[in-house]
Coordinates of C-alpha atoms and ligand atoms in Angstrom, one line a residue:
M1 CA 60.6 -98.8 -0.9
T2 CA 62.7 -96.2 -2.6
G3 CA 64.4 -93.2 -1.1
A4 CA 63.6 -89.7 -1.1
A5 CA 62.6 -87.7 -4.1
T6 CA 65.3 -86.7 -6.1
H7 CA 63.5 -83.9 -8.0
P8 CA 65.1 -80.5 -7.4
G9 CA 61.7 -79.0 -6.8
P10 CA 59.9 -75.9 -7.9
A11 CA 62.0 -73.4 -9.7
L12 CA 60.7 -70.0 -10.6
V13 CA 61.0 -69.1 -14.2
G14 CA 60.0 -66.4 -16.7
D15 CA 60.2 -62.9 -16.4
R16 CA 59.5 -62.4 -12.6
S17 CA 58.7 -58.9 -12.9
F18 CA 55.2 -60.2 -14.3
F19 CA 54.1 -61.7 -10.9
E20 CA 55.2 -62.6 -7.3
A21 CA 55.2 -66.3 -6.7
R22 CA 55.7 -68.9 -3.8
P23 CA 56.3 -72.5 -3.8
L24 CA 53.5 -74.8 -2.5
S25 CA 55.8 -77.5 -1.4
G26 CA 59.3 -79.0 -2.3
A27 CA 57.9 -81.2 -4.6
L28 CA 55.7 -79.1 -7.3
G29 CA 53.2 -76.2 -7.2
L30 CA 53.3 -72.5 -7.3
E31 CA 51.2 -69.7 -5.9
V32 CA 51.2 -66.8 -8.3
C33 CA 50.3 -63.3 -7.0
G34 CA 49.4 -60.1 -8.9
I35 CA 47.8 -61.3 -12.0
D36 CA 43.8 -60.3 -12.3
L37 CA 42.9 -63.2 -14.8
S38 CA 39.5 -61.5 -15.7
Q39 CA 41.5 -59.1 -17.9
P40 CA 43.0 -59.8 -21.4
L41 CA 46.7 -61.0 -20.9
T42 CA 49.7 -59.8 -22.9
D43 CA 51.5 -62.5 -24.8
E44 CA 54.5 -62.0 -22.6
T45 CA 52.4 -62.6 -19.4
V46 CA 51.0 -65.7 -21.2
A47 CA 54.3 -66.9 -21.9
S48 CA 55.6 -66.4 -18.3
I49 CA 52.6 -68.1 -17.0
R50 CA 53.4 -71.0 -19.5
A51 CA 57.0 -71.3 -18.4
A52 CA 55.9 -71.4 -14.8
F53 CA 53.5 -74.0 -15.6
N54 CA 56.0 -76.3 -17.3
E55 CA 58.5 -76.0 -14.4
N56 CA 55.9 -76.1 -11.6
H57 CA 53.0 -78.1 -13.0
V58 CA 50.3 -76.6 -10.5
L59 CA 49.6 -73.0 -10.3
V60 CA 47.4 -71.4 -8.0
F61 CA 45.8 -68.0 -8.4
R62 CA 43.8 -66.2 -5.5
E63 CA 41.5 -63.8 -5.1
Q64 CA 40.2 -64.0 -8.8
H65 CA 36.6 -62.9 -10.0
L66 CA 36.0 -65.0 -13.2
T67 CA 32.5 -65.5 -15.0
P68 CA 32.5 -68.8 -17.1
E69 CA 33.4 -66.7 -20.2
Q70 CA 36.6 -65.3 -18.6
Q71 CA 37.8 -68.5 -17.1
M72 CA 37.1 -70.0 -20.9
A73 CA 39.0 -66.9 -22.3
F74 CA 41.9 -67.7 -20.0
G75 CA 42.0 -71.2 -20.8
R76 CA 42.1 -70.6 -24.6
R77 CA 45.5 -68.8 -24.4
F78 CA 46.9 -72.4 -23.7
G79 CA 45.1 -74.4 -26.4
E80 CA 41.6 -75.5 -27.7
L81 CA 39.2 -76.3 -25.0
D82 CA 37.8 -80.0 -24.4
T83 CA 34.3 -81.3 -23.6
H84 CA 33.9 -84.2 -20.9
P85 CA 33.0 -87.5 -22.7
F86 CA 30.9 -88.7 -19.7
V87 CA 30.0 -85.6 -17.7
D88 CA 27.8 -83.0 -19.4
G89 CA 28.7 -79.3 -19.4
S90 CA 26.9 -76.5 -18.6
D91 CA 23.8 -75.4 -20.8
A92 CA 25.8 -72.4 -22.0
H93 CA 29.0 -73.8 -22.4
P94 CA 29.4 -77.7 -23.0
E95 CA 33.1 -77.0 -22.2
V96 CA 32.3 -75.9 -18.7
L97 CA 31.8 -78.6 -15.9
E98 CA 30.0 -77.2 -12.9
I99 CA 31.3 -79.9 -10.4
I100 CA 28.9 -79.8 -7.6
T101 CA 29.2 -82.2 -4.4
E102 CA 25.6 -81.9 -2.5
P103 CA 25.8 -82.3 1.2
D104 CA 24.2 -85.8 0.9
D105 CA 26.5 -87.0 -2.0
R106 CA 28.1 -90.4 -1.3
I107 CA 31.0 -89.8 -3.9
N108 CA 32.5 -86.7 -5.3
F109 CA 34.0 -86.1 -8.7
G110 CA 37.7 -86.6 -8.7
G111 CA 37.7 -88.4 -5.4
G112 CA 40.9 -90.8 -5.9
W113 CA 44.1 -90.6 -7.5
H114 CA 44.1 -89.9 -11.2
S115 CA 45.3 -88.2 -14.2
D116 CA 42.4 -86.6 -16.4
V117 CA 41.1 -88.7 -19.0
T118 CA 43.9 -90.9 -19.8
F119 CA 41.3 -93.4 -21.3
L120 CA 41.1 -91.0 -24.4
D121 CA 44.2 -91.3 -27.3
E122 CA 44.8 -87.7 -26.9
P123 CA 44.2 -86.9 -22.9
D124 CA 43.8 -83.4 -21.9
L125 CA 46.8 -81.2 -21.5
G126 CA 45.8 -79.6 -18.5
S127 CA 42.7 -78.4 -16.5
I128 CA 41.7 -75.3 -15.0
L129 CA 39.6 -75.4 -11.8
F130 CA 37.9 -72.3 -10.2
A131 CA 36.3 -72.3 -6.8
V132 CA 32.5 -71.0 -6.5
E133 CA 31.4 -72.3 -3.2
L134 CA 33.5 -74.2 -0.6
P135 CA 32.7 -76.1 2.5
T136 CA 33.7 -74.3 5.9
T137 CA 36.6 -76.8 6.2
G138 CA 38.2 -79.4 4.1
G139 CA 37.5 -80.2 0.3
D140 CA 41.3 -79.8 -0.5
T141 CA 43.2 -81.0 -3.5
L142 CA 46.2 -83.1 -3.7
F143 CA 48.7 -83.2 -6.5
A144 CA 51.8 -85.4 -6.8
N145 CA 54.6 -84.9 -9.4
Q146 CA 55.0 -87.8 -11.8
H147 CA 58.5 -86.3 -12.9
A148 CA 59.9 -86.8 -9.2
A149 CA 58.1 -90.3 -9.1
Y150 CA 60.0 -91.4 -12.1
D151 CA 63.3 -89.7 -11.0
A152 CA 63.1 -91.5 -7.4
L153 CA 63.3 -95.1 -9.2
S154 CA 66.4 -97.1 -9.2
D155 CA 67.7 -97.3 -12.8
V156 CA 67.0 -101.0 -13.0
M157 CA 63.3 -100.2 -12.6
K158 CA 63.6 -97.3 -15.0
G159 CA 65.1 -99.8 -17.4
L160 CA 62.2 -102.1 -16.9
L161 CA 59.6 -99.4 -17.2
D162 CA 61.0 -97.5 -20.4
G163 CA 59.4 -99.2 -23.1
L164 CA 56.5 -100.6 -21.3
V165 CA 52.8 -99.8 -22.6
G166 CA 50.1 -99.2 -20.1
L167 CA 46.4 -100.0 -21.0
H168 CA 44.1 -97.3 -20.1
S169 CA 40.1 -97.6 -19.8
A170 CA 37.1 -95.4 -18.5
G171 CA 35.4 -98.7 -17.8
P172 CA 36.1 -98.9 -13.9
Q173 CA 34.7 -95.1 -13.5
Y174 CA 32.2 -94.8 -16.2
G175 CA 31.3 -98.3 -17.2
A176 CA 28.2 -100.2 -16.2
G177 CA 28.6 -100.5 -12.4
G178 CA 31.7 -98.4 -12.2
Y179 CA 32.6 -95.6 -9.5
S180 CA 30.4 -92.8 -11.1
T181 CA 27.1 -94.9 -11.1
K182 CA 27.0 -94.2 -7.6
S183 CA 26.5 -90.5 -8.4
K184 CA 23.5 -88.7 -9.6
A185 CA 25.8 -86.1 -11.3
M186 CA 27.9 -88.5 -13.3
A187 CA 25.3 -90.4 -15.2
T188 CA 26.7 -93.3 -17.2
K189 CA 26.5 -92.7 -21.0
N190 CA 29.0 -93.3 -23.9
Q191 CA 29.1 -97.0 -23.1
E192 CA 31.1 -97.7 -26.2
L193 CA 33.9 -95.4 -25.2
A194 CA 33.8 -97.0 -21.7
A195 CA 34.5 -100.4 -23.2
R196 CA 37.5 -99.2 -25.1
V197 CA 41.1 -99.5 -24.2
V198 CA 43.8 -97.2 -25.3
E199 CA 47.6 -97.7 -25.1
H200 CA 50.0 -95.1 -23.9
P201 CA 53.8 -95.3 -22.7
V202 CA 54.1 -96.2 -19.0
V203 CA 57.1 -93.3 -19.0
R204 CA 56.4 -90.5 -21.1
T205 CA 58.3 -87.6 -22.4
H206 CA 56.7 -84.0 -21.4
P207 CA 56.4 -82.4 -24.8
E208 CA 57.4 -79.0 -23.5
N209 CA 59.7 -79.4 -20.5
G210 CA 61.4 -82.5 -22.2
L211 CA 61.4 -84.3 -18.7
K212 CA 60.4 -88.1 -18.2
S213 CA 57.4 -88.8 -16.0
L214 CA 55.4 -91.9 -14.9
Y215 CA 52.0 -92.2 -16.6
V216 CA 50.0 -94.6 -15.0
N217 CA 46.9 -94.1 -12.5
A218 CA 44.7 -96.2 -10.5
A219 CA 41.4 -94.8 -11.9
F220 CA 42.2 -95.5 -15.6
T221 CA 44.9 -97.9 -16.1
V222 CA 43.9 -101.5 -16.1
G223 CA 46.7 -103.4 -17.4
I224 CA 50.2 -103.6 -19.1
K225 CA 50.5 -104.6 -22.5
G226 CA 52.0 -108.2 -23.0
M227 CA 51.9 -108.9 -19.2
K228 CA 49.9 -111.7 -17.6
K229 CA 47.3 -110.0 -15.2
E230 CA 49.0 -111.0 -11.9
E231 CA 52.1 -109.8 -13.2
S232 CA 50.7 -106.3 -14.2
N233 CA 48.6 -105.8 -11.2
A234 CA 51.8 -106.5 -8.9
L235 CA 53.7 -104.0 -11.1
L236 CA 50.8 -101.4 -11.1
G237 CA 50.2 -101.9 -7.5
F238 CA 53.8 -100.7 -6.6
L239 CA 53.2 -97.8 -9.2
F240 CA 50.2 -96.8 -8.0
R241 CA 51.7 -96.5 -4.3
H242 CA 54.9 -95.1 -5.5
T243 CA 53.5 -92.5 -7.7
V244 CA 51.6 -90.5 -5.0
R245 CA 54.0 -90.8 -2.2
E246 CA 54.2 -88.0 0.1
P247 CA 57.5 -86.4 -1.2
F248 CA 56.3 -85.9 -4.5
T249 CA 53.0 -84.1 -3.3
C250 CA 51.5 -80.6 -2.6
R251 CA 48.3 -79.7 -1.2
V252 CA 45.9 -76.9 -2.3
Q253 CA 43.6 -75.5 0.1
W254 CA 40.8 -73.5 -1.6
E255 CA 39.4 -70.2 -0.8
P256 CA 36.4 -68.7 -2.7
G257 CA 38.0 -67.1 -6.0
T258 CA 40.9 -69.5 -6.0
L259 CA 41.9 -70.9 -9.5
V260 CA 44.2 -73.6 -10.0
M261 CA 45.6 -75.0 -13.3
W262 CA 47.4 -78.1 -13.4
D263 CA 49.4 -80.1 -15.8
N264 CA 47.8 -83.5 -16.7
R265 CA 51.0 -84.6 -18.3
S266 CA 53.2 -84.6 -15.3
V267 CA 50.9 -84.5 -12.2
Q268 CA 48.1 -86.9 -10.7
H269 CA 45.5 -85.2 -8.5
Y270 CA 43.1 -86.3 -5.8
A271 CA 39.8 -84.2 -4.5
L272 CA 39.4 -85.2 -1.1
H273 CA 35.7 -85.6 0.1
D274 CA 36.2 -85.0 4.1
Y275 CA 33.5 -82.6 3.9
V276 CA 30.2 -84.8 4.0
G277 CA 27.1 -82.8 4.9
Q278 CA 28.5 -79.6 3.2
R279 CA 28.3 -78.4 -0.4
R280 CA 31.3 -77.7 -2.7
H281 CA 31.0 -76.1 -6.1
V282 CA 34.0 -76.0 -8.4
R283 CA 33.9 -74.9 -12.1
R284 CA 36.1 -76.7 -14.6
I285 CA 37.5 -76.3 -18.1
T286 CA 40.1 -78.4 -19.8
V287 CA 42.6 -77.9 -22.7
K288 CA 42.9 -80.4 -25.2
G289 CA 46.3 -82.2 -25.2
D290 CA 48.0 -84.7 -27.8
R291 CA 49.1 -88.0 -27.9
P292 CA 51.6 -89.1 -25.0
T293 CA 55.1 -90.2 -26.3
Ligands
LIG301 C1 38.8 -83.2 -10.6 O1 39.4 -84.1 -10.5 O2 39.2 -82.5 -11.8 C2 38.3 -82.5 -9.5 C3 39.2 -81.7 -8.6 C4 38.6 -81.0 -7.5 O3 37.5 -81.1 -7.4 O4 39.4 -80.6 -6.7

């Protein structure tokens, strides 16, 4: 096991006069106060939010009152919105996923460590989730800083991983017999895409902050190019454990009206399902990203 994270932790950046902010943990995440996201934002405010996002990877905004249209308008300030290839959006807006876990659901959406849609050639830049209805307790979301996970590796391991190519597929989640087939809400469709394997660097460089991060996840990374199965299983097994170690994490406790945006280029996340028997409803949009390099 490697030592403690060497990442310096969240920094407050941007013009602080726009907002008050408080770190969520020593590893990543920033709670931002004093911005009403239902209102049109100035370019300066958006630039300040973007700077804080690139530095802290997870931003939490409390006490928001947002219609789907206002949430989409906020998301569009960061790029074009995406649709999910396997989960249907709302009737009014295909880009909006109403993620509802019913009291009798056996599984939940996002219930395992992952980065969103890494099975696509161009995975989403980030996701923006708004809490509509929450269980009385539980239903938190965990995040893990993949820059910090990379930084904590030895130089020998970094040298081994730099240049390796990960193989990603939607099959284990959305293919026939995959995780999602246990859920009513996540009907299996698009089997052609579920059978595809795409290649991404195991170590990617963030296009905006320039930092390296680990880019494999247990949900969608199925192998390492050129390695025998038992070799890649051993290496990925180590990486899946290492990338989500506690020193790299923060935890978001939701309240109705909380909005969280996270950077899929630098974090993994895990939606806990510790509220069986209760309902949870969150509304998600995603911003398109580019090909990882
Ligand atoms: C997701 O993985 O997008 C869902 C996260 C959550 O419900 O907290």
